[in-house]
């Protein structure tokens, strides 16, 4: 029995029916473009949220018993009275998925779930989407509900938007459910078309370093909502359905008409969409060594135009570049979390040491630095 299954049995007094895992993600490029109906290019990492799941008999009271290896208490939730306010925050991501299935018309039985996650919390690596996707995949498979993975993406997004209350896009859940090993996932967030883009990092002698600044952030608080609102305002003032519809060539005219803070947000989204397309072209034609500059340009755009970086993220990027990284940028929602750096494997140690040294000199919290490779999406264990 796996460690998770053993812990489950010790806690609940019976074995799980099955265990499932769903990964966190790194977004290679394409930041805040998802809710603007644009392009993203994430990949799944080898840090995962795992769950043990046992579904109760249909005739039993519809009760969820939710536990986490990081928490002490078992949280009990009556499926007949699901409301986020009455549930402790960490358990909302699990209960929210049950809520979203019920919204789709499924009447679910109760269940026992034990969560164990290795995705660092608040690090911009989609710890919450990983939990949602593990639960959604588990329910879908255990109860044979036959939803497609694409449907599960939308269901998990709905749990996060409408139950937890964070107005996020489909980037994180898509990465967790649709990724495949050794590939980045190109997603057109309007048409939902995907393409697996080969990302042969090891073969190219490269690694991606994640630098978790440990400055934590949360997307159900103000900052993220304001960004979504600014983008919506920009789109409506430019007379388009979404910023995806604004071509690069329209930016000079937009600068004349929009308020400066709205224009800067628009400029980031429009140029970022273009950078995603260029990154894919370069990956196809020249491989990952060639994309460094685009990553660094993306960071500058988020720092100077979109306004979502912070001193720790800027230092992580600058120090990595100064020590020889091919490119670096913050990844995820911003206001903290992690930066990524594309590095030659033989430079990884020197670059990590330089970042640690500069953080110490600046009296910032010591960052957590580790390498990631593009791994598989959510799966039964
Ligand atoms: C968070 C959200 C995503 C996306 C990113 C920024 O991770 O959950 O939907 O908007 O921020 O790219």
CSV table of C-alpha atoms and ligand atoms in Angstrom, one decimal:
chain,number,residue,atom,x,y,z
A,1,UNK,CA,0.0,0.0,0.0
A,2,UNK,CA,1.3,3.5,-0.7
A,3,UNK,CA,2.0,5.9,2.2
A,4,UNK,CA,-1.1,7.9,1.3
A,5,UNK,CA,-3.3,4.8,1.3
A,6,UNK,CA,-1.9,3.7,4.6
A,7,UNK,CA,-2.4,7.2,6.2
A,8,UNK,CA,-6.0,7.2,4.8
A,9,UNK,CA,-6.7,3.8,6.3
A,10,UNK,CA,-5.2,4.9,9.7
A,11,UNK,CA,-7.4,8.0,9.7
A,12,UNK,CA,-10.7,6.8,8.4
A,13,UNK,CA,-10.6,3.1,9.5
A,14,UNK,CA,-11.0,1.8,5.9
A,15,UNK,CA,-8.8,1.8,2.8
A,16,UNK,CA,-9.5,4.3,-0.1
A,17,UNK,CA,-11.2,3.0,-3.3
A,18,UNK,CA,-8.3,4.7,-5.2
A,19,UNK,CA,-5.7,7.4,-5.1
A,20,UNK,CA,-5.3,10.2,-7.7
A,21,UNK,CA,-2.6,12.9,-8.3
A,22,UNK,CA,-2.8,16.2,-10.2
A,23,UNK,CA,0.3,18.4,-10.8
A,24,UNK,CA,1.0,22.1,-10.1
A,25,UNK,CA,2.3,24.0,-13.1
A,26,UNK,CA,4.9,26.5,-14.3
A,27,UNK,CA,3.7,28.9,-16.9
A,28,UNK,CA,6.5,29.2,-19.4
A,29,UNK,CA,5.0,32.3,-21.0
A,30,UNK,CA,1.5,33.9,-21.5
A,31,UNK,CA,0.6,35.6,-18.3
A,32,UNK,CA,-2.8,37.0,-17.6
A,33,UNK,CA,-3.7,36.3,-21.2
A,34,UNK,CA,-6.1,33.5,-20.2
A,35,UNK,CA,-9.1,35.6,-19.1
A,36,UNK,CA,-8.4,37.9,-22.1
A,37,UNK,CA,-9.2,34.9,-24.4
A,38,UNK,CA,-5.6,34.8,-25.5
A,39,UNK,CA,-2.7,32.3,-25.5
A,40,UNK,CA,-0.8,30.5,-22.8
A,41,UNK,CA,2.1,28.0,-22.7
A,42,UNK,CA,2.3,26.2,-19.3
A,43,UNK,CA,3.7,22.8,-18.4
A,44,UNK,CA,2.9,20.4,-15.5
A,45,UNK,CA,5.6,20.0,-12.9
A,46,UNK,CA,6.5,17.0,-10.7
A,47,UNK,CA,5.0,18.5,-7.6
A,48,UNK,CA,1.5,17.2,-7.1
A,49,UNK,CA,-1.6,17.2,-5.0
A,50,UNK,CA,-2.6,13.6,-4.3
A,51,UNK,CA,-5.8,12.3,-2.8
A,52,UNK,CA,-7.1,9.1,-1.4
A,53,UNK,CA,-10.8,8.8,-2.1
A,54,UNK,CA,-13.6,6.5,-0.8
A,55,UNK,CA,-17.1,7.1,-1.9
A,56,UNK,CA,-19.9,6.4,0.5
A,57,UNK,CA,-22.8,4.2,-0.4
A,58,UNK,CA,-25.6,6.0,-2.1
A,59,UNK,CA,-28.1,5.4,0.7
A,60,UNK,CA,-25.7,6.9,3.4
A,61,UNK,CA,-26.1,10.5,4.5
A,62,UNK,CA,-24.5,12.8,2.0
A,63,UNK,CA,-21.5,13.8,4.2
A,64,UNK,CA,-18.0,14.7,3.1
A,65,UNK,CA,-15.1,14.0,5.5
A,66,UNK,CA,-12.1,16.0,4.3
A,67,UNK,CA,-8.6,15.7,5.7
A,68,UNK,CA,-5.2,16.9,4.8
A,69,UNK,CA,-1.7,15.7,5.9
A,70,UNK,CA,-0.9,19.4,6.5
A,71,UNK,CA,-3.9,20.0,8.9
A,72,UNK,CA,-5.0,18.4,12.2
A,73,UNK,CA,-8.8,18.3,12.0
A,74,UNK,CA,-11.1,16.3,9.8
A,75,UNK,CA,-13.6,18.8,8.2
A,76,UNK,CA,-17.2,17.5,7.8
A,77,UNK,CA,-19.4,19.0,5.1
A,78,UNK,CA,-23.0,18.3,4.5
A,79,UNK,CA,-23.5,18.1,0.7
A,80,UNK,CA,-27.1,19.2,1.1
A,81,UNK,CA,-25.9,22.6,2.6
A,82,UNK,CA,-22.8,23.5,0.7
A,83,UNK,CA,-21.6,27.1,1.3
A,84,UNK,CA,-18.1,28.3,1.2
A,85,UNK,CA,-18.4,30.7,4.2
A,86,UNK,CA,-19.0,27.8,6.6
A,87,UNK,CA,-16.0,25.8,5.4
A,88,UNK,CA,-12.4,26.3,6.5
A,89,UNK,CA,-10.4,27.9,3.6
A,90,UNK,CA,-8.2,24.9,2.6
A,91,UNK,CA,-11.2,22.6,2.4
A,92,UNK,CA,-13.1,24.9,0.1
A,93,UNK,CA,-11.1,23.8,-2.9
A,94,UNK,CA,-12.2,20.2,-2.3
A,95,UNK,CA,-15.8,21.0,-1.4
A,96,UNK,CA,-16.0,23.4,-4.3
A,97,UNK,CA,-15.5,20.6,-6.8
A,98,UNK,CA,-18.4,18.7,-5.3
A,99,UNK,CA,-20.4,21.9,-5.5
A,100,UNK,CA,-19.5,22.3,-9.2
A,101,UNK,CA,-20.5,18.7,-10.1
A,102,UNK,CA,-23.8,19.3,-8.4
A,103,UNK,CA,-24.3,22.6,-10.4
A,104,UNK,CA,-23.9,20.4,-13.5
A,105,UNK,CA,-26.8,18.3,-12.3
A,106,UNK,CA,-25.0,15.4,-10.7
A,107,UNK,CA,-26.3,14.3,-7.3
A,108,UNK,CA,-23.1,13.1,-5.6
A,109,UNK,CA,-22.9,10.7,-2.6
A,110,UNK,CA,-20.7,11.5,0.4
A,111,UNK,CA,-17.0,10.6,0.5
A,112,UNK,CA,-13.9,10.5,2.6
A,113,UNK,CA,-10.8,12.3,1.2
A,114,UNK,CA,-7.3,12.6,2.4
A,115,UNK,CA,-5.2,15.2,0.6
A,116,UNK,CA,-1.4,15.3,0.5
A,117,UNK,CA,0.2,18.0,-1.6
A,118,UNK,CA,3.8,18.7,-2.4
A,119,UNK,CA,3.0,21.9,-4.4
A,120,UNK,CA,4.2,24.8,-2.3
A,121,UNK,CA,1.3,27.0,-1.2
A,122,UNK,CA,1.1,30.6,-2.4
A,123,UNK,CA,4.1,30.1,-4.6
A,124,UNK,CA,2.4,30.8,-7.9
A,125,UNK,CA,2.6,27.2,-8.9
A,126,UNK,CA,-1.2,26.4,-8.9
A,127,UNK,CA,-1.4,24.6,-5.6
A,128,UNK,CA,-5.2,25.2,-5.6
A,129,UNK,CA,-5.8,24.0,-9.1
A,130,UNK,CA,-3.8,20.9,-8.4
A,131,UNK,CA,-6.2,20.0,-5.5
A,132,UNK,CA,-9.3,20.8,-7.6
A,133,UNK,CA,-8.1,18.6,-10.5
A,134,UNK,CA,-7.2,15.7,-8.3
A,135,UNK,CA,-10.6,15.7,-6.7
A,136,UNK,CA,-12.4,16.2,-10.0
A,137,UNK,CA,-10.6,13.4,-11.7
A,138,UNK,CA,-11.2,11.2,-8.7
A,139,UNK,CA,-14.9,11.8,-8.6
A,140,UNK,CA,-15.2,11.5,-12.4
A,141,UNK,CA,-13.4,8.1,-12.4
A,142,UNK,CA,-14.7,6.6,-9.2
A,143,UNK,CA,-18.4,7.4,-10.1
A,144,UNK,CA,-17.9,6.8,-13.8
A,145,UNK,CA,-19.4,10.2,-14.7
A,146,UNK,CA,-17.6,10.2,-18.1
A,147,UNK,CA,-16.9,13.9,-18.3
A,148,UNK,CA,-14.0,14.7,-20.6
A,149,UNK,CA,-10.8,16.3,-19.3
A,150,UNK,CA,-11.8,19.5,-21.1
A,151,UNK,CA,-15.1,19.5,-19.2
A,152,UNK,CA,-13.3,18.9,-15.9
A,153,UNK,CA,-11.2,22.0,-16.6
A,154,UNK,CA,-14.3,24.2,-16.8
A,155,UNK,CA,-15.8,22.5,-13.8
A,156,UNK,CA,-12.7,23.1,-11.7
A,157,UNK,CA,-12.6,26.7,-12.9
A,158,UNK,CA,-16.2,27.1,-11.8
A,159,UNK,CA,-15.4,25.7,-8.4
A,160,UNK,CA,-12.6,28.3,-8.0
A,161,UNK,CA,-14.6,31.3,-9.5
A,162,UNK,CA,-18.0,30.6,-8.1
A,163,UNK,CA,-17.4,28.7,-4.9
A,164,UNK,CA,-14.0,29.8,-3.6
A,165,UNK,CA,-14.5,33.3,-5.1
A,166,UNK,CA,-11.3,33.9,-7.2
A,167,UNK,CA,-12.1,35.2,-10.7
A,168,UNK,CA,-9.2,33.2,-12.4
A,169,UNK,CA,-9.0,31.9,-15.9
A,170,UNK,CA,-8.5,28.4,-17.3
A,171,UNK,CA,-4.7,28.4,-17.4
A,172,UNK,CA,-4.0,26.4,-14.2
A,173,UNK,CA,-6.7,23.7,-14.5
A,174,UNK,CA,-5.8,23.2,-18.2
A,175,UNK,CA,-2.1,22.7,-17.3
A,176,UNK,CA,-2.9,20.2,-14.6
A,177,UNK,CA,-5.4,18.1,-16.5
A,178,UNK,CA,-4.2,18.3,-20.1
A,179,UNK,CA,-0.4,18.4,-19.9
A,180,UNK,CA,1.8,15.5,-21.1
A,181,UNK,CA,5.5,14.7,-20.1
A,182,UNK,CA,8.2,16.5,-22.0
A,183,UNK,CA,5.8,19.0,-23.5
A,184,UNK,CA,4.5,22.4,-22.8
A,185,UNK,CA,0.7,22.9,-23.5
A,186,UNK,CA,-0.2,25.6,-26.0
A,187,UNK,CA,-3.8,26.6,-25.3
A,188,UNK,CA,-5.9,29.1,-27.2
A,189,UNK,CA,-8.1,30.2,-24.3
A,190,UNK,CA,-10.9,31.4,-26.7
A,191,UNK,CA,-11.3,28.3,-28.9
A,192,UNK,CA,-9.8,26.0,-26.2
A,193,UNK,CA,-7.7,24.3,-28.9
A,194,UNK,CA,-4.6,22.8,-27.6
A,195,UNK,CA,-1.3,21.6,-28.9
A,196,UNK,CA,1.4,19.7,-27.2
A,197,UNK,CA,4.7,21.6,-27.9
A,198,UNK,CA,7.9,19.5,-27.5
A,199,UNK,CA,10.1,21.0,-24.8
A,200,UNK,CA,13.2,18.9,-24.7
A,201,UNK,CA,15.0,20.6,-21.8
A,202,UNK,CA,17.3,17.7,-20.7
A,203,UNK,CA,18.3,16.8,-24.3
A,204,UNK,CA,19.3,20.4,-24.8
A,205,UNK,CA,21.4,20.5,-21.7
A,206,UNK,CA,18.9,22.9,-20.1
A,207,UNK,CA,17.0,23.2,-16.9
A,208,UNK,CA,14.3,25.5,-15.6
A,209,UNK,CA,15.0,26.7,-12.1
A,210,UNK,CA,12.0,27.8,-10.0
A,211,UNK,CA,12.9,30.5,-7.5
A,212,UNK,CA,10.1,30.6,-4.9
A,213,UNK,CA,10.5,34.0,-3.3
A,214,UNK,CA,8.2,32.9,-0.4
A,215,UNK,CA,6.3,36.2,-0.8
A,216,UNK,CA,2.9,34.7,-0.8
A,217,UNK,CA,-0.2,36.0,-2.7
A,218,UNK,CA,-3.8,35.1,-3.0
A,219,UNK,CA,-6.1,35.5,-6.0
A,220,UNK,CA,-9.4,35.8,-4.1
A,221,UNK,CA,-8.1,39.2,-2.7
A,222,UNK,CA,-8.2,42.6,-4.4
A,223,UNK,CA,-5.2,42.7,-6.8
A,224,UNK,CA,-6.2,40.0,-9.3
A,225,UNK,CA,-9.8,41.3,-9.5
A,226,UNK,CA,-8.6,44.8,-10.3
A,227,UNK,CA,-6.4,43.4,-13.2
A,228,UNK,CA,-9.4,41.6,-14.6
A,229,UNK,CA,-11.5,44.7,-14.3
A,230,UNK,CA,-8.8,46.9,-16.0
A,231,UNK,CA,-8.6,44.5,-18.9
A,232,UNK,CA,-12.4,44.4,-19.3
A,233,UNK,CA,-12.5,48.2,-19.3
A,234,UNK,CA,-9.7,48.3,-21.9
A,235,UNK,CA,-11.5,45.9,-24.2
A,236,UNK,CA,-14.8,47.7,-23.9
A,237,UNK,CA,-13.2,51.1,-24.5
A,238,UNK,CA,-11.5,49.7,-27.6
A,239,UNK,CA,-14.8,48.2,-28.8
A,240,UNK,CA,-13.6,44.5,-28.8
A,241,UNK,CA,-15.0,41.4,-27.1
A,242,UNK,CA,-11.7,40.7,-25.4
A,243,UNK,CA,-8.1,42.0,-25.5
A,244,UNK,CA,-7.3,39.0,-27.7
A,245,UNK,CA,-8.9,40.9,-30.5
A,246,UNK,CA,-6.4,43.9,-30.3
A,247,UNK,CA,-3.6,43.5,-32.9
A,248,UNK,CA,-0.1,44.8,-32.1
A,249,UNK,CA,-0.5,47.5,-34.8
A,250,UNK,CA,-3.5,49.0,-32.9
A,251,UNK,CA,-1.4,49.9,-29.8
A,252,UNK,CA,-0.2,53.4,-30.9
A,253,UNK,CA,-3.8,54.5,-31.5
A,254,UNK,CA,-4.9,52.9,-28.2
A,255,UNK,CA,-2.3,54.9,-26.4
A,256,UNK,CA,-3.9,58.1,-27.6
A,257,UNK,CA,-7.4,57.2,-26.4
A,258,UNK,CA,-7.0,55.1,-23.2
A,259,UNK,CA,-6.1,56.3,-19.7
A,260,UNK,CA,-2.4,55.6,-19.1
A,261,UNK,CA,-3.0,52.8,-16.4
A,262,UNK,CA,-5.5,51.0,-18.7
A,263,UNK,CA,-3.2,51.4,-21.7
A,264,UNK,CA,-0.3,49.8,-19.9
A,265,UNK,CA,-2.4,46.8,-19.0
A,266,UNK,CA,-3.7,46.5,-22.6
A,267,UNK,CA,-0.1,46.8,-23.9
A,268,UNK,CA,1.1,43.9,-21.7
A,269,UNK,CA,-1.7,41.6,-22.9
A,270,UNK,CA,-1.3,42.4,-26.6
A,271,UNK,CA,2.5,42.0,-26.6
A,272,UNK,CA,2.3,38.9,-24.4
A,273,UNK,CA,0.0,37.1,-26.8
A,274,UNK,CA,2.5,37.9,-29.5
A,275,UNK,CA,5.4,36.6,-27.4
A,276,UNK,CA,3.6,33.3,-26.8
A,277,UNK,CA,3.2,32.8,-30.6
A,278,UNK,CA,6.9,33.7,-31.1
A,279,UNK,CA,8.0,31.3,-28.4
A,280,UNK,CA,6.2,28.4,-30.1
A,281,UNK,CA,7.7,29.3,-33.4
A,282,UNK,CA,11.2,29.4,-31.9
A,283,UNK,CA,10.6,26.1,-30.0
A,284,UNK,CA,9.6,24.4,-33.2
A,285,UNK,CA,12.4,25.9,-35.3
A,286,UNK,CA,15.4,26.2,-33.0
A,287,UNK,CA,14.5,24.5,-29.6
A,288,UNK,CA,14.4,25.8,-26.1
A,289,UNK,CA,17.8,27.4,-26.1
A,290,UNK,CA,16.4,30.1,-28.3
A,291,UNK,CA,13.5,31.4,-26.1
A,292,UNK,CA,15.4,33.1,-23.3
A,293,UNK,CA,15.0,36.6,-24.6
A,294,UNK,CA,11.3,36.3,-24.9
A,295,UNK,CA,11.0,35.1,-21.3
A,296,UNK,CA,13.0,38.1,-20.1
A,297,UNK,CA,10.9,40.5,-22.3
A,298,UNK,CA,7.8,39.0,-20.7
A,299,UNK,CA,9.1,39.8,-17.3
A,300,UNK,CA,9.8,43.4,-18.2
A,301,UNK,CA,6.3,43.7,-19.6
A,302,UNK,CA,4.8,42.4,-16.3
A,303,UNK,CA,7.0,44.6,-14.2
A,304,UNK,CA,6.7,47.9,-16.2
A,305,UNK,CA,3.3,47.6,-18.0
A,306,UNK,CA,1.1,45.2,-16.1
A,307,UNK,CA,2.5,46.2,-12.7
A,308,UNK,CA,2.4,42.8,-10.9
A,309,UNK,CA,6.0,42.2,-10.0
A,310,UNK,CA,7.6,42.9,-6.6
A,311,UNK,CA,11.2,43.6,-5.5
A,312,UNK,CA,11.9,40.0,-4.7
A,313,UNK,CA,10.7,38.7,-8.1
A,314,UNK,CA,12.8,41.5,-9.9
A,315,UNK,CA,15.8,40.5,-7.9
A,316,UNK,CA,15.4,36.8,-8.6
A,317,UNK,CA,15.2,37.6,-12.4
A,318,UNK,CA,18.1,40.1,-12.4
A,319,UNK,CA,20.4,38.0,-10.3
A,320,UNK,CA,19.7,34.9,-12.5
A,321,UNK,CA,20.4,36.8,-15.7
A,322,UNK,CA,23.5,38.4,-14.3
A,323,UNK,CA,24.8,34.9,-13.4
A,324,UNK,CA,24.2,33.6,-16.9
A,325,UNK,CA,20.6,32.5,-17.2
A,326,UNK,CA,19.4,32.5,-20.8
A,327,UNK,CA,16.1,34.1,-19.8
A,328,UNK,CA,14.0,34.6,-16.6
A,329,UNK,CA,10.6,35.9,-15.6
A,330,UNK,CA,8.0,35.8,-12.8
A,331,UNK,CA,5.5,33.0,-13.4
A,332,UNK,CA,1.8,32.8,-12.3
A,333,UNK,CA,-0.5,35.5,-11.0
A,334,UNK,CA,2.2,37.9,-9.6
A,335,UNK,CA,2.4,40.0,-6.4
A,336,UNK,CA,4.9,37.4,-5.1
A,337,UNK,CA,5.2,33.7,-5.8
A,338,UNK,CA,7.9,32.3,-8.0
A,339,UNK,CA,10.2,33.3,-10.8
A,340,UNK,CA,11.6,30.8,-13.4
A,341,UNK,CA,15.0,30.9,-15.0
A,342,UNK,CA,16.1,29.0,-18.1
A,343,UNK,CA,19.6,27.9,-17.5
A,344,UNK,CA,22.3,25.6,-18.9
A,345,UNK,CA,22.5,22.6,-16.6
A,346,UNK,CA,26.2,23.3,-16.0
A,347,UNK,CA,25.4,26.8,-14.8
A,348,UNK,CA,22.5,25.9,-12.5
A,349,UNK,CA,24.5,25.7,-9.3
A,350,UNK,CA,26.4,29.0,-9.9
A,351,UNK,CA,23.1,30.8,-10.7
A,352,UNK,CA,21.3,29.4,-7.7
A,353,UNK,CA,24.2,30.5,-5.4
A,354,UNK,CA,24.2,34.0,-6.9
A,355,UNK,CA,20.4,34.3,-6.3
A,356,UNK,CA,20.8,33.2,-2.7
A,357,UNK,CA,23.7,35.6,-2.2
A,358,UNK,CA,21.8,38.6,-3.6
A,359,UNK,CA,18.7,37.8,-1.5
A,360,UNK,CA,20.8,37.6,1.6
A,361,UNK,CA,22.5,40.9,0.7
A,362,UNK,CA,19.1,42.5,0.2
A,363,UNK,CA,17.8,41.1,3.6
A,364,UNK,CA,15.0,39.3,1.8
A,365,UNK,CA,13.6,35.9,3.1
A,366,UNK,CA,15.8,33.0,1.8
A,367,UNK,CA,14.1,31.8,-1.4
A,368,UNK,CA,13.5,28.1,-2.2
A,369,UNK,CA,15.2,27.1,-5.4
A,370,UNK,CA,14.5,23.8,-7.3
A,371,UNK,CA,14.5,22.5,-10.9
A,372,UNK,CA,11.4,21.3,-12.7
A,373,UNK,CA,10.9,19.3,-15.9
A,374,UNK,CA,7.7,19.1,-17.9
A,375,UNK,CA,5.8,16.1,-16.4
A,376,UNK,CA,2.5,14.3,-17.0
A,377,UNK,CA,-1.0,15.7,-16.2
A,378,UNK,CA,-3.5,14.4,-13.6
A,379,UNK,CA,-3.7,10.6,-13.3
A,380,UNK,CA,-4.9,7.7,-11.2
A,381,UNK,CA,-2.1,6.3,-9.0
B,1,LIG,C1,-3.3,32.8,-11.8
B,1,LIG,C2,-4.7,32.4,-12.4
B,1,LIG,C3,-4.6,32.0,-13.9
B,1,LIG,C4,-3.9,33.1,-14.7
B,1,LIG,C5,-2.6,33.4,-14.0
B,1,LIG,C6,-1.9,34.6,-14.7
B,1,LIG,O1,-2.5,31.7,-11.8
B,1,LIG,O2,-5.2,31.3,-11.7
B,1,LIG,O3,-5.9,31.8,-14.4
B,1,LIG,O4,-4.7,34.2,-14.9
B,1,LIG,O5,-2.8,33.8,-12.6
B,1,LIG,O6,-1.5,34.2,-15.9
